[in-house]
Amino acid sequence: MERTLVIIKPDALSKKIVGKVITTFEEEGFKIVAFKMVLLSREKAEEFYAEHKGKEFYEPLVNFMSSNPCVVMVLEGENIAQKVRDIAGNTDPQKAGEGTLRKLYAQDNRHNIVHAADSLESAEREVKFFFSENEIHHWEERIYKK
Ligand code: GDP
Ligand code: MG
């Protein structure tokens, strides 16, 4: 089954909308299989965003992402990486579609509420970056579902 990595960024904690973000995922029917709060060190934030090294937004992005804790989670489901990217919306909230998390809650193209892995390959790498296999739970959805 496909998995993806989501980070609820420090601006979402400041705005106290972590619950709203999680509710959005649950209402979409997404399945949460791992979940925790982490304060990224500067080094870990640099490593996580290594693909952007050298870009003008890299340093401030690393500062922002290591400024306060994040909530990180793994979601599982068919085509889940793409589905989460769709719900997140464009990086820049001014370009994000109606109803997307970034359109609803993001302040600007740095403080944009969520990170979502951009491909299956990235998702695999990013899940491993934050979680060991024994922190990912293979719980059964069927049992208590209405
Ligand atoms: P994402 O995959 O939609 O998150 O976007 P990217 O992978 O291109 O960029 C990673 C993160 O860097 C974004 O989510 C933003 O927080 C930040 N970022 C990207 N582009 C810009 C930009 O042009 N300006 C600023 N300030 N931040 C940016
Ligand atoms: Mg990206």
Short mmCIF file of N, CA and C and ligand atoms in Angstrom, two decimals:
data_model
loop_
_atom_site.label_atom_id
_atom_site.label_comp_id
_atom_site.label_asym_id
_atom_site.label_seq_id
_atom_site.Cartn_x
_atom_site.Cartn_y
_atom_site.Cartn_z
N MET A 1 0.85 -1.21 0.00
CA MET A 1 0.00 0.00 0.00
C MET A 1 0.88 1.25 0.00
N GLU A 2 0.45 2.26 -0.73
CA GLU A 2 1.24 3.49 -0.86
C GLU A 2 1.21 4.32 0.44
N ARG A 3 2.35 4.92 0.76
CA ARG A 3 2.44 5.78 1.94
C ARG A 3 3.01 7.13 1.55
N THR A 4 2.69 8.14 2.36
CA THR A 4 3.31 9.44 2.14
C THR A 4 3.63 10.11 3.46
N LEU A 5 4.55 11.08 3.41
CA LEU A 5 4.97 11.80 4.60
C LEU A 5 4.38 13.21 4.55
N VAL A 6 3.78 13.60 5.67
CA VAL A 6 3.23 14.94 5.79
C VAL A 6 3.88 15.62 6.98
N ILE A 7 4.25 16.88 6.83
CA ILE A 7 4.69 17.67 7.98
C ILE A 7 3.69 18.81 8.16
N ILE A 8 3.16 18.90 9.37
CA ILE A 8 2.36 20.07 9.72
C ILE A 8 3.37 21.06 10.30
N LYS A 9 3.58 22.16 9.59
CA LYS A 9 4.71 23.05 9.85
C LYS A 9 4.49 23.94 11.09
N PRO A 10 5.57 24.55 11.59
CA PRO A 10 5.46 25.35 12.82
C PRO A 10 4.41 26.47 12.77
N ASP A 11 4.12 27.00 11.58
CA ASP A 11 3.11 28.07 11.52
C ASP A 11 1.72 27.55 11.85
N ALA A 12 1.48 26.26 11.57
CA ALA A 12 0.17 25.67 11.90
C ALA A 12 0.01 25.54 13.41
N LEU A 13 1.13 25.22 14.10
CA LEU A 13 1.06 25.17 15.56
C LEU A 13 0.78 26.56 16.12
N SER A 14 1.50 27.57 15.62
CA SER A 14 1.29 28.95 16.09
C SER A 14 -0.16 29.38 15.89
N LYS A 15 -0.72 29.01 14.76
CA LYS A 15 -2.10 29.41 14.45
C LYS A 15 -3.15 28.52 15.12
N LYS A 16 -2.67 27.47 15.79
CA LYS A 16 -3.56 26.52 16.47
C LYS A 16 -4.59 25.92 15.51
N ILE A 17 -4.08 25.49 14.38
CA ILE A 17 -4.95 24.83 13.40
C ILE A 17 -4.48 23.41 13.07
N VAL A 18 -3.63 22.86 13.96
CA VAL A 18 -3.17 21.49 13.75
C VAL A 18 -4.38 20.55 13.65
N GLY A 19 -5.32 20.75 14.55
CA GLY A 19 -6.52 19.91 14.56
C GLY A 19 -7.30 20.02 13.26
N LYS A 20 -7.43 21.23 12.75
CA LYS A 20 -8.18 21.43 11.50
C LYS A 20 -7.49 20.70 10.33
N VAL A 21 -6.16 20.73 10.33
CA VAL A 21 -5.43 20.05 9.26
C VAL A 21 -5.66 18.54 9.35
N ILE A 22 -5.55 18.03 10.57
CA ILE A 22 -5.75 16.58 10.75
C ILE A 22 -7.19 16.20 10.39
N THR A 23 -8.14 17.02 10.83
CA THR A 23 -9.55 16.77 10.51
C THR A 23 -9.77 16.73 9.00
N THR A 24 -9.13 17.66 8.30
CA THR A 24 -9.25 17.66 6.83
C THR A 24 -8.81 16.32 6.26
N PHE A 25 -7.68 15.82 6.72
CA PHE A 25 -7.18 14.53 6.21
C PHE A 25 -8.16 13.40 6.56
N GLU A 26 -8.65 13.41 7.78
CA GLU A 26 -9.57 12.34 8.20
C GLU A 26 -10.88 12.41 7.42
N GLU A 27 -11.36 13.62 7.19
CA GLU A 27 -12.62 13.75 6.44
C GLU A 27 -12.45 13.34 4.98
N GLU A 28 -11.22 13.43 4.48
CA GLU A 28 -10.95 12.93 3.13
C GLU A 28 -10.90 11.40 3.12
N GLY A 29 -10.89 10.81 4.31
CA GLY A 29 -10.82 9.36 4.40
C GLY A 29 -9.40 8.81 4.46
N PHE A 30 -8.42 9.71 4.61
CA PHE A 30 -7.03 9.26 4.67
C PHE A 30 -6.77 8.51 5.98
N LYS A 31 -5.89 7.53 5.91
CA LYS A 31 -5.59 6.71 7.07
C LYS A 31 -4.24 7.12 7.67
N ILE A 32 -4.26 7.50 8.96
CA ILE A 32 -3.03 7.88 9.66
C ILE A 32 -2.39 6.60 10.22
N VAL A 33 -1.14 6.34 9.82
CA VAL A 33 -0.47 5.13 10.30
C VAL A 33 0.75 5.44 11.18
N ALA A 34 1.14 6.73 11.25
CA ALA A 34 2.23 7.14 12.16
C ALA A 34 2.08 8.63 12.42
N PHE A 35 2.52 9.05 13.62
CA PHE A 35 2.23 10.42 14.04
C PHE A 35 3.15 10.81 15.20
N LYS A 36 3.82 11.95 15.13
CA LYS A 36 4.57 12.44 16.29
C LYS A 36 4.94 13.92 16.13
N MET A 37 5.40 14.50 17.24
CA MET A 37 5.84 15.89 17.24
C MET A 37 7.37 15.91 17.31
N VAL A 38 7.99 16.74 16.47
CA VAL A 38 9.46 16.81 16.48
C VAL A 38 9.92 18.26 16.35
N LEU A 39 11.01 18.55 17.06
CA LEU A 39 11.69 19.82 16.84
C LEU A 39 12.91 19.50 16.00
N LEU A 40 12.90 19.93 14.75
CA LEU A 40 14.03 19.66 13.85
C LEU A 40 15.23 20.51 14.26
N SER A 41 16.39 19.89 14.34
CA SER A 41 17.61 20.69 14.51
C SER A 41 17.87 21.40 13.18
N ARG A 42 18.70 22.40 13.23
CA ARG A 42 19.10 23.09 12.00
C ARG A 42 19.67 22.11 10.98
N GLU A 43 20.52 21.20 11.49
CA GLU A 43 21.18 20.22 10.61
C GLU A 43 20.16 19.29 9.95
N LYS A 44 19.18 18.85 10.75
CA LYS A 44 18.16 17.94 10.19
C LYS A 44 17.29 18.67 9.16
N ALA A 45 16.97 19.92 9.45
CA ALA A 45 16.17 20.70 8.49
C ALA A 45 16.95 20.91 7.20
N GLU A 46 18.25 21.16 7.32
CA GLU A 46 19.10 21.33 6.13
C GLU A 46 19.12 20.05 5.31
N GLU A 47 19.23 18.93 6.02
CA GLU A 47 19.28 17.63 5.34
C GLU A 47 17.95 17.34 4.65
N PHE A 48 16.85 17.62 5.36
CA PHE A 48 15.54 17.32 4.80
C PHE A 48 15.29 18.10 3.51
N TYR A 49 15.74 19.36 3.49
CA TYR A 49 15.50 20.22 2.33
C TYR A 49 16.74 20.35 1.43
N ALA A 50 17.62 19.37 1.48
CA ALA A 50 18.88 19.44 0.72
C ALA A 50 18.66 19.74 -0.77
N GLU A 51 17.54 19.25 -1.32
CA GLU A 51 17.28 19.48 -2.77
C GLU A 51 17.19 20.97 -3.11
N HIS A 52 16.90 21.80 -2.08
CA HIS A 52 16.75 23.24 -2.34
C HIS A 52 17.99 24.05 -1.99
N LYS A 53 19.05 23.36 -1.57
CA LYS A 53 20.28 24.05 -1.19
C LYS A 53 20.75 24.96 -2.32
N GLY A 54 21.12 26.19 -1.98
CA GLY A 54 21.59 27.14 -2.99
C GLY A 54 20.50 28.08 -3.48
N LYS A 55 19.23 27.69 -3.30
CA LYS A 55 18.14 28.59 -3.71
C LYS A 55 18.00 29.72 -2.70
N GLU A 56 17.45 30.82 -3.15
CA GLU A 56 17.43 32.01 -2.27
C GLU A 56 16.53 31.81 -1.05
N PHE A 57 15.57 30.90 -1.14
CA PHE A 57 14.68 30.68 0.00
C PHE A 57 15.16 29.58 0.95
N TYR A 58 16.30 28.96 0.64
CA TYR A 58 16.76 27.80 1.43
C TYR A 58 17.06 28.16 2.90
N GLU A 59 17.88 29.19 3.12
CA GLU A 59 18.27 29.55 4.49
C GLU A 59 17.05 29.94 5.34
N PRO A 60 16.23 30.88 4.86
CA PRO A 60 15.05 31.21 5.66
C PRO A 60 14.09 30.03 5.86
N LEU A 61 14.03 29.14 4.88
CA LEU A 61 13.19 27.94 5.02
C LEU A 61 13.71 27.05 6.15
N VAL A 62 15.03 26.85 6.16
CA VAL A 62 15.65 26.03 7.21
C VAL A 62 15.44 26.69 8.58
N ASN A 63 15.59 28.00 8.64
CA ASN A 63 15.35 28.73 9.90
C ASN A 63 13.93 28.52 10.39
N PHE A 64 12.99 28.69 9.48
CA PHE A 64 11.57 28.54 9.82
C PHE A 64 11.27 27.12 10.30
N MET A 65 11.76 26.13 9.58
CA MET A 65 11.40 24.74 9.90
C MET A 65 12.07 24.23 11.17
N SER A 66 13.13 24.92 11.62
CA SER A 66 13.77 24.51 12.87
C SER A 66 13.46 25.49 14.01
N SER A 67 12.55 26.42 13.76
CA SER A 67 12.25 27.47 14.75
C SER A 67 11.36 26.98 15.88
N ASN A 68 10.53 26.00 15.61
CA ASN A 68 9.53 25.48 16.53
C ASN A 68 9.18 24.07 16.09
N PRO A 69 8.51 23.32 16.95
CA PRO A 69 8.21 21.94 16.55
C PRO A 69 7.26 21.83 15.36
N CYS A 70 7.30 20.67 14.76
CA CYS A 70 6.37 20.27 13.69
C CYS A 70 5.63 19.02 14.16
N VAL A 71 4.52 18.74 13.53
CA VAL A 71 3.88 17.43 13.69
C VAL A 71 4.12 16.67 12.39
N VAL A 72 4.66 15.47 12.51
CA VAL A 72 4.92 14.68 11.30
C VAL A 72 4.04 13.45 11.32
N MET A 73 3.57 13.07 10.16
CA MET A 73 2.70 11.91 10.09
C MET A 73 2.88 11.14 8.79
N VAL A 74 2.51 9.87 8.85
CA VAL A 74 2.50 9.05 7.64
C VAL A 74 1.05 8.70 7.34
N LEU A 75 0.64 8.93 6.11
CA LEU A 75 -0.70 8.57 5.66
C LEU A 75 -0.56 7.45 4.64
N GLU A 76 -1.54 6.58 4.63
CA GLU A 76 -1.47 5.41 3.76
C GLU A 76 -2.74 5.29 2.94
N GLY A 77 -2.62 4.91 1.70
CA GLY A 77 -3.79 4.70 0.86
C GLY A 77 -3.42 4.71 -0.61
N GLU A 78 -4.41 4.42 -1.44
CA GLU A 78 -4.19 4.41 -2.87
C GLU A 78 -3.88 5.82 -3.36
N ASN A 79 -2.81 5.96 -4.10
CA ASN A 79 -2.45 7.25 -4.70
C ASN A 79 -2.35 8.38 -3.65
N ILE A 80 -1.94 8.00 -2.43
CA ILE A 80 -2.04 8.94 -1.31
C ILE A 80 -1.13 10.16 -1.46
N ALA A 81 0.06 9.98 -2.03
CA ALA A 81 0.98 11.12 -2.15
C ALA A 81 0.32 12.22 -2.99
N GLN A 82 -0.25 11.83 -4.12
CA GLN A 82 -0.89 12.82 -5.00
C GLN A 82 -2.12 13.43 -4.33
N LYS A 83 -2.89 12.59 -3.64
CA LYS A 83 -4.10 13.10 -2.98
C LYS A 83 -3.76 14.15 -1.93
N VAL A 84 -2.70 13.92 -1.17
CA VAL A 84 -2.31 14.89 -0.13
C VAL A 84 -1.77 16.16 -0.77
N ARG A 85 -1.01 16.03 -1.85
CA ARG A 85 -0.52 17.22 -2.56
C ARG A 85 -1.71 18.06 -3.06
N ASP A 86 -2.73 17.37 -3.54
CA ASP A 86 -3.92 18.09 -4.04
C ASP A 86 -4.62 18.86 -2.92
N ILE A 87 -4.75 18.24 -1.76
CA ILE A 87 -5.41 18.89 -0.62
C ILE A 87 -4.54 20.04 -0.09
N ALA A 88 -3.21 19.87 -0.15
CA ALA A 88 -2.30 20.92 0.33
C ALA A 88 -2.42 22.17 -0.56
N GLY A 89 -2.47 21.97 -1.86
CA GLY A 89 -2.56 23.10 -2.79
C GLY A 89 -1.20 23.63 -3.17
N ASN A 90 -1.18 24.63 -4.03
CA ASN A 90 0.07 25.20 -4.55
C ASN A 90 0.94 25.75 -3.40
N THR A 91 2.25 25.67 -3.57
CA THR A 91 3.22 26.18 -2.59
C THR A 91 2.88 27.62 -2.18
N ASP A 92 2.48 28.41 -3.16
CA ASP A 92 2.12 29.81 -2.92
C ASP A 92 0.61 29.91 -2.70
N PRO A 93 0.18 30.30 -1.50
CA PRO A 93 -1.27 30.32 -1.21
C PRO A 93 -2.08 31.19 -2.17
N GLN A 94 -1.41 32.18 -2.76
CA GLN A 94 -2.14 33.03 -3.72
C GLN A 94 -2.50 32.29 -5.00
N LYS A 95 -1.75 31.20 -5.25
CA LYS A 95 -2.02 30.40 -6.46
C LYS A 95 -2.79 29.12 -6.12
N ALA A 96 -2.99 28.87 -4.83
CA ALA A 96 -3.63 27.61 -4.41
C ALA A 96 -5.12 27.64 -4.68
N GLY A 97 -5.67 26.47 -5.01
CA GLY A 97 -7.09 26.35 -5.34
C GLY A 97 -7.98 26.53 -4.12
N GLU A 98 -9.22 26.90 -4.38
CA GLU A 98 -10.20 27.06 -3.29
C GLU A 98 -10.31 25.77 -2.49
N GLY A 99 -10.40 25.93 -1.18
CA GLY A 99 -10.62 24.77 -0.32
C GLY A 99 -9.36 24.02 0.06
N THR A 100 -8.21 24.35 -0.57
CA THR A 100 -6.97 23.66 -0.20
C THR A 100 -6.46 24.22 1.13
N LEU A 101 -5.65 23.42 1.80
CA LEU A 101 -5.14 23.84 3.12
C LEU A 101 -4.34 25.13 3.02
N ARG A 102 -3.54 25.24 1.96
CA ARG A 102 -2.71 26.44 1.85
C ARG A 102 -3.56 27.67 1.51
N LYS A 103 -4.57 27.49 0.69
CA LYS A 103 -5.47 28.61 0.39
C LYS A 103 -6.19 29.07 1.67
N LEU A 104 -6.63 28.08 2.45
CA LEU A 104 -7.40 28.40 3.65
C LEU A 104 -6.55 29.04 4.75
N TYR A 105 -5.33 28.52 4.93
CA TYR A 105 -4.60 28.85 6.16
C TYR A 105 -3.22 29.48 5.97
N ALA A 106 -2.60 29.37 4.78
CA ALA A 106 -1.21 29.80 4.66
C ALA A 106 -1.09 31.31 4.57
N GLN A 107 -0.01 31.79 5.15
CA GLN A 107 0.25 33.23 5.15
C GLN A 107 0.97 33.65 3.87
N ASP A 108 1.98 32.87 3.47
CA ASP A 108 2.74 33.19 2.25
C ASP A 108 3.44 31.92 1.78
N ASN A 109 4.31 32.06 0.76
CA ASN A 109 4.87 30.84 0.16
C ASN A 109 5.99 30.20 0.98
N ARG A 110 6.35 30.79 2.11
CA ARG A 110 7.24 30.08 3.03
C ARG A 110 6.44 29.48 4.18
N HIS A 111 5.60 30.29 4.77
CA HIS A 111 4.79 29.85 5.92
C HIS A 111 3.50 29.28 5.35
N ASN A 112 3.60 28.02 4.90
CA ASN A 112 2.48 27.46 4.13
C ASN A 112 1.90 26.18 4.72
N ILE A 113 1.96 26.07 6.05
CA ILE A 113 1.15 25.12 6.84
C ILE A 113 1.56 23.65 6.75
N VAL A 114 1.73 23.15 5.52
CA VAL A 114 2.05 21.72 5.40
C VAL A 114 3.15 21.46 4.38
N HIS A 115 3.86 20.37 4.63
CA HIS A 115 4.73 19.78 3.61
C HIS A 115 4.11 18.45 3.23
N ALA A 116 4.12 18.13 1.96
CA ALA A 116 3.68 16.80 1.52
C ALA A 116 4.67 16.29 0.48
N ALA A 117 5.09 15.06 0.64
CA ALA A 117 6.07 14.47 -0.29
C ALA A 117 5.55 14.58 -1.72
N ASP A 118 6.48 14.86 -2.66
CA ASP A 118 6.05 15.19 -4.02
C ASP A 118 6.07 14.01 -4.99
N SER A 119 6.46 12.84 -4.53
CA SER A 119 6.45 11.64 -5.39
C SER A 119 6.54 10.42 -4.49
N LEU A 120 6.32 9.25 -5.08
CA LEU A 120 6.45 8.01 -4.31
C LEU A 120 7.86 7.82 -3.80
N GLU A 121 8.82 8.19 -4.65
CA GLU A 121 10.24 8.08 -4.28
C GLU A 121 10.56 8.97 -3.08
N SER A 122 10.14 10.26 -3.17
CA SER A 122 10.38 11.18 -2.05
C SER A 122 9.67 10.68 -0.81
N ALA A 123 8.46 10.18 -0.98
CA ALA A 123 7.67 9.72 0.16
C ALA A 123 8.42 8.61 0.91
N GLU A 124 8.95 7.65 0.18
CA GLU A 124 9.68 6.54 0.81
C GLU A 124 10.87 7.06 1.62
N ARG A 125 11.62 7.97 1.00
CA ARG A 125 12.80 8.55 1.65
C ARG A 125 12.39 9.37 2.88
N GLU A 126 11.35 10.18 2.73
CA GLU A 126 10.94 11.07 3.81
C GLU A 126 10.31 10.31 4.97
N VAL A 127 9.56 9.26 4.68
CA VAL A 127 9.00 8.43 5.77
C VAL A 127 10.15 7.88 6.61
N LYS A 128 11.17 7.37 5.93
CA LYS A 128 12.34 6.79 6.63
C LYS A 128 13.11 7.86 7.41
N PHE A 129 13.09 9.08 6.92
CA PHE A 129 13.79 10.19 7.57
C PHE A 129 13.24 10.41 8.98
N PHE A 130 11.95 10.22 9.16
CA PHE A 130 11.31 10.51 10.45
C PHE A 130 10.89 9.28 11.26
N PHE A 131 10.64 8.17 10.59
CA PHE A 131 10.04 7.04 11.30
C PHE A 131 10.80 5.74 11.05
N SER A 132 10.92 4.95 12.12
CA SER A 132 11.39 3.58 11.93
C SER A 132 10.15 2.72 11.68
N GLU A 133 10.35 1.55 11.11
CA GLU A 133 9.20 0.69 10.73
C GLU A 133 8.32 0.37 11.92
N ASN A 134 8.91 0.22 13.11
CA ASN A 134 8.08 -0.14 14.26
C ASN A 134 7.27 1.03 14.83
N GLU A 135 7.43 2.22 14.25
CA GLU A 135 6.58 3.37 14.61
C GLU A 135 5.42 3.53 13.63
N ILE A 136 5.39 2.68 12.62
CA ILE A 136 4.31 2.73 11.62
C ILE A 136 3.35 1.58 11.94
N HIS A 137 2.09 1.93 12.11
CA HIS A 137 1.13 0.97 12.65
C HIS A 137 0.18 0.45 11.58
N HIS A 138 0.12 -0.85 11.47
CA HIS A 138 -0.73 -1.48 10.44
C HIS A 138 -2.08 -1.82 11.04
N TRP A 139 -2.80 -0.78 11.42
CA TRP A 139 -4.08 -1.05 12.08
C TRP A 139 -5.18 -1.30 11.05
N GLU A 140 -6.21 -1.98 11.50
CA GLU A 140 -7.27 -2.42 10.61
C GLU A 140 -8.42 -1.42 10.60
N GLU A 141 -8.66 -0.82 9.45
CA GLU A 141 -9.70 0.22 9.33
C GLU A 141 -11.11 -0.32 9.49
N ARG A 142 -11.32 -1.51 9.03
CA ARG A 142 -12.66 -2.09 8.89
C ARG A 142 -13.40 -2.21 10.23
N ILE A 143 -12.69 -2.52 11.31
CA ILE A 143 -13.33 -2.98 12.55
C ILE A 143 -14.36 -2.01 13.13
N TYR A 144 -13.97 -0.74 13.34
CA TYR A 144 -14.88 0.19 14.00
C TYR A 144 -15.50 1.21 13.03
N LYS A 145 -15.36 0.94 11.75
CA LYS A 145 -15.87 1.89 10.76
C LYS A 145 -17.39 1.86 10.72
N LYS A 146 -17.99 3.05 10.63
CA LYS A 146 -19.47 3.11 10.58
C LYS A 146 -19.96 2.52 9.27
P1 GDP B 1 6.36 22.30 -1.85
O1 GDP B 1 6.78 20.95 -2.36
O2 GDP B 1 5.03 22.77 -2.40
O3 GDP B 1 6.39 22.41 -0.34
O4 GDP B 1 7.41 23.37 -2.42
P2 GDP B 1 8.98 23.27 -2.69
O5 GDP B 1 9.47 21.87 -2.54
O6 GDP B 1 9.24 23.97 -3.98
O7 GDP B 1 9.61 24.19 -1.54
C1 GDP B 1 9.74 23.71 -0.23
C2 GDP B 1 9.31 24.78 0.72
O8 GDP B 1 10.18 25.90 0.61
C3 GDP B 1 7.91 25.37 0.46
O9 GDP B 1 6.86 24.60 0.99
C4 GDP B 1 8.02 26.71 1.16
O10 GDP B 1 7.90 26.59 2.59
C5 GDP B 1 9.44 27.10 0.81
N1 GDP B 1 9.48 27.85 -0.45
C6 GDP B 1 9.39 27.36 -1.71
N2 GDP B 1 9.49 28.32 -2.64
C7 GDP B 1 9.63 29.47 -1.95
C8 GDP B 1 9.78 30.84 -2.33
O11 GDP B 1 9.82 31.17 -3.52
N3 GDP B 1 9.90 31.73 -1.34
C9 GDP B 1 9.86 31.38 -0.03
N4 GDP B 1 9.97 32.31 0.89
N5 GDP B 1 9.72 30.11 0.39
C10 GDP B 1 9.61 29.17 -0.56
MG MG B 2 8.63 20.02 -2.20
#
